[in-house]
Structure formats: structure tokens, C-alpha cells
Coordinates of N, CA and C in Angstrom, one line a residue:
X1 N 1.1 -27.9 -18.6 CA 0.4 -26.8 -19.0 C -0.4 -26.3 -17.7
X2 N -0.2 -25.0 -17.6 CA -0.9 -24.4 -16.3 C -1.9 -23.7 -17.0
X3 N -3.0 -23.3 -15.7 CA -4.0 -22.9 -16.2 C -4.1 -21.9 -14.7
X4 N -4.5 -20.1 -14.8 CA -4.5 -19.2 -13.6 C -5.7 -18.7 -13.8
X5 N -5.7 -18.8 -12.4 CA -7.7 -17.8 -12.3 C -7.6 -17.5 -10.4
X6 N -8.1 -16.1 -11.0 CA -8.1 -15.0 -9.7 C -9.0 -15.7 -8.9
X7 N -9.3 -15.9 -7.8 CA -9.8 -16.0 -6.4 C -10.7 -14.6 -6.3
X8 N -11.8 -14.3 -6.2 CA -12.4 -13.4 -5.9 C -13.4 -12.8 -5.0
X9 N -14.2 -14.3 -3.9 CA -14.6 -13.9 -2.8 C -13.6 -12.8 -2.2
X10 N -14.0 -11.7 -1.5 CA -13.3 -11.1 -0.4 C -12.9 -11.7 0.5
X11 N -13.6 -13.0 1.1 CA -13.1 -13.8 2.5 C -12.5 -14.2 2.2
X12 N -11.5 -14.5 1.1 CA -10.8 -15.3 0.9 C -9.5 -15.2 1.4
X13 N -9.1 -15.8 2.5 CA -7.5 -15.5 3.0 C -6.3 -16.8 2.5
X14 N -5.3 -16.1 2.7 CA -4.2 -17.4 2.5 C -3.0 -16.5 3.4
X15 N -2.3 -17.6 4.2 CA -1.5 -17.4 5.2 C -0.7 -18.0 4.3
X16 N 0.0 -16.5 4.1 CA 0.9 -17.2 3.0 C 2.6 -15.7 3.6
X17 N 3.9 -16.1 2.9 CA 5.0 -15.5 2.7 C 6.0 -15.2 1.9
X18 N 6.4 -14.7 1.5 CA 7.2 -14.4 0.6 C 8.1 -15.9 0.0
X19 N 7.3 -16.3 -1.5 CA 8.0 -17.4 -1.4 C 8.9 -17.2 -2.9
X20 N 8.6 -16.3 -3.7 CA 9.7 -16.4 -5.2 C 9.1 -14.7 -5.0
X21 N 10.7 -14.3 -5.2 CA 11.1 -13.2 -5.7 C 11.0 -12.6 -7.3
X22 N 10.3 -11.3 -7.4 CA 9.9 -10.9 -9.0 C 11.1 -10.6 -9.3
X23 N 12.1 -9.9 -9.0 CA 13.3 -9.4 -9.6 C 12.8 -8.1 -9.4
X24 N 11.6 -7.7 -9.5 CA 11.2 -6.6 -9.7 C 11.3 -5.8 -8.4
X25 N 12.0 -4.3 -8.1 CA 12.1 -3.4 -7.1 C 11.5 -2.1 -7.2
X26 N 11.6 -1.3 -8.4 CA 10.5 -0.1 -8.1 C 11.0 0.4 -9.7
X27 N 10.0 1.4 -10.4 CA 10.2 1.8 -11.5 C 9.5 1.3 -12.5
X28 N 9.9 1.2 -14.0 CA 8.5 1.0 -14.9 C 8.1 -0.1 -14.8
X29 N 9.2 -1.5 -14.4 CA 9.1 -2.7 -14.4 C 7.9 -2.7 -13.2
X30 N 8.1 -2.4 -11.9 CA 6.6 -2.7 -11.2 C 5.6 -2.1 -11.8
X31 N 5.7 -1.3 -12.7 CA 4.2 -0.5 -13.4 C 3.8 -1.9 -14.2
X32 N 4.5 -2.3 -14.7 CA 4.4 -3.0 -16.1 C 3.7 -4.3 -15.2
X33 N 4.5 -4.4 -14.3 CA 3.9 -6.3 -13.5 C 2.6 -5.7 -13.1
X34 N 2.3 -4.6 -12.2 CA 1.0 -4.4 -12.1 C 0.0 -4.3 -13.0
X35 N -0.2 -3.7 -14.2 CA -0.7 -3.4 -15.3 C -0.9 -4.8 -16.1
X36 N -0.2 -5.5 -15.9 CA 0.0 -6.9 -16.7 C -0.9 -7.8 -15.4
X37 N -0.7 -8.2 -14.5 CA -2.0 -8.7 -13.2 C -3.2 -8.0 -13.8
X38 N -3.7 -7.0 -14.1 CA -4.8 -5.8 -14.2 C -5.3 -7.1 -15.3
X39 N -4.5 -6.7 -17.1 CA -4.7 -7.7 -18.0 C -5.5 -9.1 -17.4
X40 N -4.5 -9.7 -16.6 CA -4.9 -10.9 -16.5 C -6.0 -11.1 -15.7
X41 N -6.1 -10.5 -14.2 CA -7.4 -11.2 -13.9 C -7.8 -9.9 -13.3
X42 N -7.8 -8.6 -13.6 CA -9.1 -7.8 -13.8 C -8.4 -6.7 -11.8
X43 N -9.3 -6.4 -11.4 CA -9.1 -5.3 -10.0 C -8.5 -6.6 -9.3
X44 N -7.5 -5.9 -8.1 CA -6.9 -7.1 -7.1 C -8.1 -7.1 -6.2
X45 N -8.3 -7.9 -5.1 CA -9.2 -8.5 -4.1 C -9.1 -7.0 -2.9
X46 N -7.7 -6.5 -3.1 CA -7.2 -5.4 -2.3 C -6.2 -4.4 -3.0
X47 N -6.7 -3.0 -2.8 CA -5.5 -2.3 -3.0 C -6.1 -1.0 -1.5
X48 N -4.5 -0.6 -1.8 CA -4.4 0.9 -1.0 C -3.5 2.3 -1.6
X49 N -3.3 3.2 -1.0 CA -2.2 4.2 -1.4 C -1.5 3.8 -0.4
X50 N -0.9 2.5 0.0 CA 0.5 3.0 1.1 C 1.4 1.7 -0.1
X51 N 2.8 2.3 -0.3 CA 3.4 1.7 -1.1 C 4.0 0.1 -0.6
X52 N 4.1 0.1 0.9 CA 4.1 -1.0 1.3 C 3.3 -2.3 1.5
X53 N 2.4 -2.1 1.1 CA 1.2 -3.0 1.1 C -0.5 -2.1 -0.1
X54 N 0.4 -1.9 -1.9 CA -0.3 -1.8 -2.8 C -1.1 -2.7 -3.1
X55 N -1.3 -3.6 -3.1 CA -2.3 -4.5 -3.7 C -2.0 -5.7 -3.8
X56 N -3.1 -6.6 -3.5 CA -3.4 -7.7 -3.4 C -3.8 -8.5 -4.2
X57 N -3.7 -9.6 -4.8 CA -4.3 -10.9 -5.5 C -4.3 -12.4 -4.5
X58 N -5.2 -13.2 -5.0 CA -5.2 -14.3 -4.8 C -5.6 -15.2 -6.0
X59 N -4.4 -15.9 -6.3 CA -4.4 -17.0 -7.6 C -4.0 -18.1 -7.6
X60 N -5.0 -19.2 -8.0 CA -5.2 -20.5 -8.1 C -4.2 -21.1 -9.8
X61 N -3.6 -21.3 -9.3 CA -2.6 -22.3 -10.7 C -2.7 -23.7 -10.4
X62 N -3.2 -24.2 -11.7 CA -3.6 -25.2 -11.2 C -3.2 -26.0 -12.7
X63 N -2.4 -27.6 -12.8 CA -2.3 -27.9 -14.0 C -3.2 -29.7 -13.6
X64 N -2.8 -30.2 -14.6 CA -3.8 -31.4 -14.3 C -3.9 -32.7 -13.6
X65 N -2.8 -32.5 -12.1 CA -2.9 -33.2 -11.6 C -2.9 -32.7 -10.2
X66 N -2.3 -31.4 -9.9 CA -2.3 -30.1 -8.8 C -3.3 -29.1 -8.7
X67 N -3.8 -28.6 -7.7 CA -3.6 -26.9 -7.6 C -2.9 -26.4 -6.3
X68 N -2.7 -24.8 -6.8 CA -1.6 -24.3 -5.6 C -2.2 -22.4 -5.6
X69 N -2.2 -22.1 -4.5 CA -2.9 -20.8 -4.3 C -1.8 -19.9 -3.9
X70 N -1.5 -18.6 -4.7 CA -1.0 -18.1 -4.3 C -0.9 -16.5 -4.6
X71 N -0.4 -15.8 -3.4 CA -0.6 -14.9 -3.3 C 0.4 -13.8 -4.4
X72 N -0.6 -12.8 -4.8 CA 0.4 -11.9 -5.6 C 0.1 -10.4 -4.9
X73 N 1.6 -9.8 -4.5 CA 1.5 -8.6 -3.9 C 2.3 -7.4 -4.3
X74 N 2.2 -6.2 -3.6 CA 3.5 -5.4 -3.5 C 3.5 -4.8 -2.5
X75 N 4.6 -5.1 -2.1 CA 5.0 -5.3 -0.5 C 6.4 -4.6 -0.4
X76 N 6.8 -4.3 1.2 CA 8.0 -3.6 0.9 C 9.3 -3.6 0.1
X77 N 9.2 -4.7 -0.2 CA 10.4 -5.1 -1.2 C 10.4 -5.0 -2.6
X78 N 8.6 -4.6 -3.2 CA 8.2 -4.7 -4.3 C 7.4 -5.7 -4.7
X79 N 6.7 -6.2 -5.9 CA 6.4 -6.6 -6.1 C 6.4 -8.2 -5.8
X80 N 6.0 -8.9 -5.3 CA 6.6 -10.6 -5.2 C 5.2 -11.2 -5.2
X81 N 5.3 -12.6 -4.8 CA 4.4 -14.0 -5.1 C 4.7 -14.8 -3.7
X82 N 3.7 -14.9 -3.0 CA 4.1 -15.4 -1.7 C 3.3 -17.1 -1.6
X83 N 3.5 -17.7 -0.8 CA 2.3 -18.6 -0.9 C 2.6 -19.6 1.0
X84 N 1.9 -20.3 1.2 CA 2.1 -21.0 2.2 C 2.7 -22.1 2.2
X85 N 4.0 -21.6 2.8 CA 5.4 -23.0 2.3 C 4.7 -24.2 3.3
X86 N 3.9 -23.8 4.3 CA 3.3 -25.2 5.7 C 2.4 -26.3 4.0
X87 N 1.9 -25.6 3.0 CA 1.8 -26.7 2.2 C 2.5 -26.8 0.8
X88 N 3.6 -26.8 1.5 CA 4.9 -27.0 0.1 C 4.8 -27.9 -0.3
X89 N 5.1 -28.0 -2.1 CA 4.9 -29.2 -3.0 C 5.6 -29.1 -3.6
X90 N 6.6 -29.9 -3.8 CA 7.8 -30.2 -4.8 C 7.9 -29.3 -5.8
X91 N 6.2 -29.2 -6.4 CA 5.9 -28.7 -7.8 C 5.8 -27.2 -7.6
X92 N 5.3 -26.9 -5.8 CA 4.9 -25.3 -5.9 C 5.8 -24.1 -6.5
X93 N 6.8 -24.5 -6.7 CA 8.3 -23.6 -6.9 C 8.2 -23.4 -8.7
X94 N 7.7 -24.6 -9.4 CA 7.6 -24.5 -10.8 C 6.6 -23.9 -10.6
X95 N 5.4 -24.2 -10.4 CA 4.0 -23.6 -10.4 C 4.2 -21.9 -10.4
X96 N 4.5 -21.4 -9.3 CA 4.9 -20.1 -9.2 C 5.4 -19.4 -9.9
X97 N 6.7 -20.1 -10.4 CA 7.3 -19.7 -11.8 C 6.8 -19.1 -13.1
X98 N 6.2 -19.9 -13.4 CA 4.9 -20.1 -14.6 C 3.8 -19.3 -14.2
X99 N 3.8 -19.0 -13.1 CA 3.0 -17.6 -13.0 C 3.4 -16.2 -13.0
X100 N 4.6 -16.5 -12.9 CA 5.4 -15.4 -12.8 C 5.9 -14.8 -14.0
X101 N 6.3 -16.1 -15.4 CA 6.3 -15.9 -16.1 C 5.3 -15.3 -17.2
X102 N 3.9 -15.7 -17.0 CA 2.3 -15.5 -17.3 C 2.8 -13.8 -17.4
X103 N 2.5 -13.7 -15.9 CA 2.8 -12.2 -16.1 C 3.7 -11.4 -16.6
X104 N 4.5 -11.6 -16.7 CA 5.7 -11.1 -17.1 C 5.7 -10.9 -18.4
X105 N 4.9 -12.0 -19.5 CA 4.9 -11.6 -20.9 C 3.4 -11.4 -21.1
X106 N 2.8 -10.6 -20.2 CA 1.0 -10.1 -20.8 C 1.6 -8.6 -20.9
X107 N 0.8 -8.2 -22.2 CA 0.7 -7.0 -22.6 C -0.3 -6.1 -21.1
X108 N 0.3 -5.5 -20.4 CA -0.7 -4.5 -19.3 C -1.1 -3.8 -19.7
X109 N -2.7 -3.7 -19.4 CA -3.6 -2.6 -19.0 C -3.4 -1.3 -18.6
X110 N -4.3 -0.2 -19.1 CA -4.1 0.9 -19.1 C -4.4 1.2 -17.6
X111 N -3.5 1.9 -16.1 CA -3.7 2.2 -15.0 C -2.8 3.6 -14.8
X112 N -3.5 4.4 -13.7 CA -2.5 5.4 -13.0 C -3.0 5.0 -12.2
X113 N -2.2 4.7 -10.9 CA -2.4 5.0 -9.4 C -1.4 6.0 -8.6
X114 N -1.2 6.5 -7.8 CA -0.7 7.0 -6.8 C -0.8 6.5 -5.6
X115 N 0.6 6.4 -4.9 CA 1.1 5.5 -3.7 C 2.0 6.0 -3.0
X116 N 2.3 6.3 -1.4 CA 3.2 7.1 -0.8 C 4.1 5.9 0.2
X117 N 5.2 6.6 0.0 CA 5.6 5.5 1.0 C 6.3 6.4 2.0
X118 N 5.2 6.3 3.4 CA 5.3 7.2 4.7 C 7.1 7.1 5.0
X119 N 7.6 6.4 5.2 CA 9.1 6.1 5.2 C 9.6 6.9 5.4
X120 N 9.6 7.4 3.7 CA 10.7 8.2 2.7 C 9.8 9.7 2.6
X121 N 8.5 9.8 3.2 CA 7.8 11.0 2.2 C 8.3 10.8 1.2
X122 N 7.5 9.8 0.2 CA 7.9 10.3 -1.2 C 6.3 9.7 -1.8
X123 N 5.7 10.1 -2.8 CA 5.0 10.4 -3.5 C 5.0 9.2 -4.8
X124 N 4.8 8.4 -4.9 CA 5.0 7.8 -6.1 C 3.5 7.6 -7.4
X125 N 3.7 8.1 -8.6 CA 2.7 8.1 -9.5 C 3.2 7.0 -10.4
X126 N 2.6 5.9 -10.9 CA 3.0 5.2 -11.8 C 1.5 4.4 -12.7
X127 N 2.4 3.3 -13.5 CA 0.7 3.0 -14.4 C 1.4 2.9 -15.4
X128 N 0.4 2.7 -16.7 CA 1.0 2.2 -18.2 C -0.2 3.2 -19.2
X129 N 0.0 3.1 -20.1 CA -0.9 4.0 -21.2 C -0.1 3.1 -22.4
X130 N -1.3 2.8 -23.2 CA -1.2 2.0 -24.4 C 0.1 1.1 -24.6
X131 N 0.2 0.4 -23.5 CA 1.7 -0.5 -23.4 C 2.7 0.3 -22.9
X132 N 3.1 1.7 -22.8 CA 4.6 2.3 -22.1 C 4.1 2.5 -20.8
X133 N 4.8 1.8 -20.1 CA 4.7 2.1 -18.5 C 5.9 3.4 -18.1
X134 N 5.0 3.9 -16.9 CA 5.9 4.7 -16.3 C 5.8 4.7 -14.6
X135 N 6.6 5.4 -14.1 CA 7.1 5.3 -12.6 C 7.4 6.9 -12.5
X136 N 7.5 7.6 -11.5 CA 7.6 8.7 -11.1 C 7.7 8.9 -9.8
X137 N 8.2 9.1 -8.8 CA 8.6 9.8 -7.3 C 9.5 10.7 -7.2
X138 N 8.3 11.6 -6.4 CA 8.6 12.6 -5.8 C 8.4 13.0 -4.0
X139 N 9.1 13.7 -3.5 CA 9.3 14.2 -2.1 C 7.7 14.7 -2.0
X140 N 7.1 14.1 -0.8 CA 6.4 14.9 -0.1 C 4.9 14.5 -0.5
X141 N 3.9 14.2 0.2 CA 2.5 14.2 -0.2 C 1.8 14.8 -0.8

């Protein structure tokens, strides 16, 4: 049984990388993972409008014999879960999982943000309202 809780000092760093992939790439499903983080532990430590680097978490999973810190973002690839493989634990790969999972079945929070990704000029509006998430991009600032 795991147990997650946000990290919330702002000094708080972790040299961490891309370590489990959400499945998640762009559309209502990142509205939904974002909105569902929101649920769980409230504003991230960081956000921006650049789509390459939306927002930040730091989260401690910890069950009763471990803890393991790790990072939740959205990054250019989308949404992912990074953490610092320099203190890899057998267990960190379940641990992550189970957080991944966490999120994945919380009902999200009501958000609209707006996010551009300089790249492509494109425009992206997304967020959830009473459980339907939505995604939207368009050309141009």
C-alpha cells in the first residue's frame, strides 16, 4: 500500500529524468492527467504557458518500508514521471507505477489553461469542467 503527498517547499529540487512513460501525448487524456494531479495534490510547485515545460510536481510515495521522490511533469513529449535513476531501487519502477496509476483513476479538477508551443506556433487551450476534459489547438498566438 502506497501512500502520495506533494512536496511543497519551492527549494525543493530533484535531479531527476525521464523515468516511466504516461502513454499520454497531447489531447483530452493530458487535460484529464493534469486535472487529476490538480485533484490530488492541489497547484504544482511550477507552472508556465510554454507547452514544453507546463508544469511541475514533486511527489514523495512512500509505502512502509520505502520512500521515493518523484517528479511529475509535462515536458516535450507530454506528460511523464521522472525521478533520479543515480538512486534506483528495485522497487522505484513499482512505486512510480502506483502513482501513475493514482492518477490515472482520480476524478480531475475543474482547470482551463492556455499553453503555446513556440515550435509549431500553435496555441493550445485545454482543462476539464465537471469531469469532460477537453484539448483544443490552434495556429498562432
Amino acid at each position: 500500500m502506497y501512500t502520495f503527498k506533494a512536496i511543497t517547499e519551492e527549494d525543493e529540487t530533484l535531479e531527476s529524468s525521464k523515468f516511466l512513460d504516461t502513454g499520454i501525448i497531447a489531447g483530452e487524456e493530458s487535460a484529464k492527467f493534469r486535472g487529476s494531479l490538480l485533484t490530488l495534490f492541489g497547484e504544482p510547485l511550477y507552472k508556465s504557458d510554454n507547452a514544453e515545460d507546463a508544469y511541475y510536481y514533486l511527489i514523495e510515495v512512500s509505502d512502509d518500508t520505502s520512500k521515493w521522490y518523484f517528479t511529475v511533469y509535462e515536458g516535450p513529449s507530454g506528460p511523464a514521471i521522472g525521478y533520479d535513476e543515480k538512486e534506483n531501487q528495485a522497487t522505484a519502477r513499482e512505486a512510480s507505477k502506483a502513482l501513475l496509476e493514482k492518477i490515472k483513476e482520480t476524478t480531475p479538477s475543474d482547470f482551463n489553461e492556455v499553453i503555446y508551443y513556440e515550435d509549431f506556433d500553435s496555441k493550445i487551450t485545454y482543462g476539464c469542467k465537471n469531469g469532460e476534459c477537453f484539448y483544443n489547438e490552434e495556429e498562432g498566438r
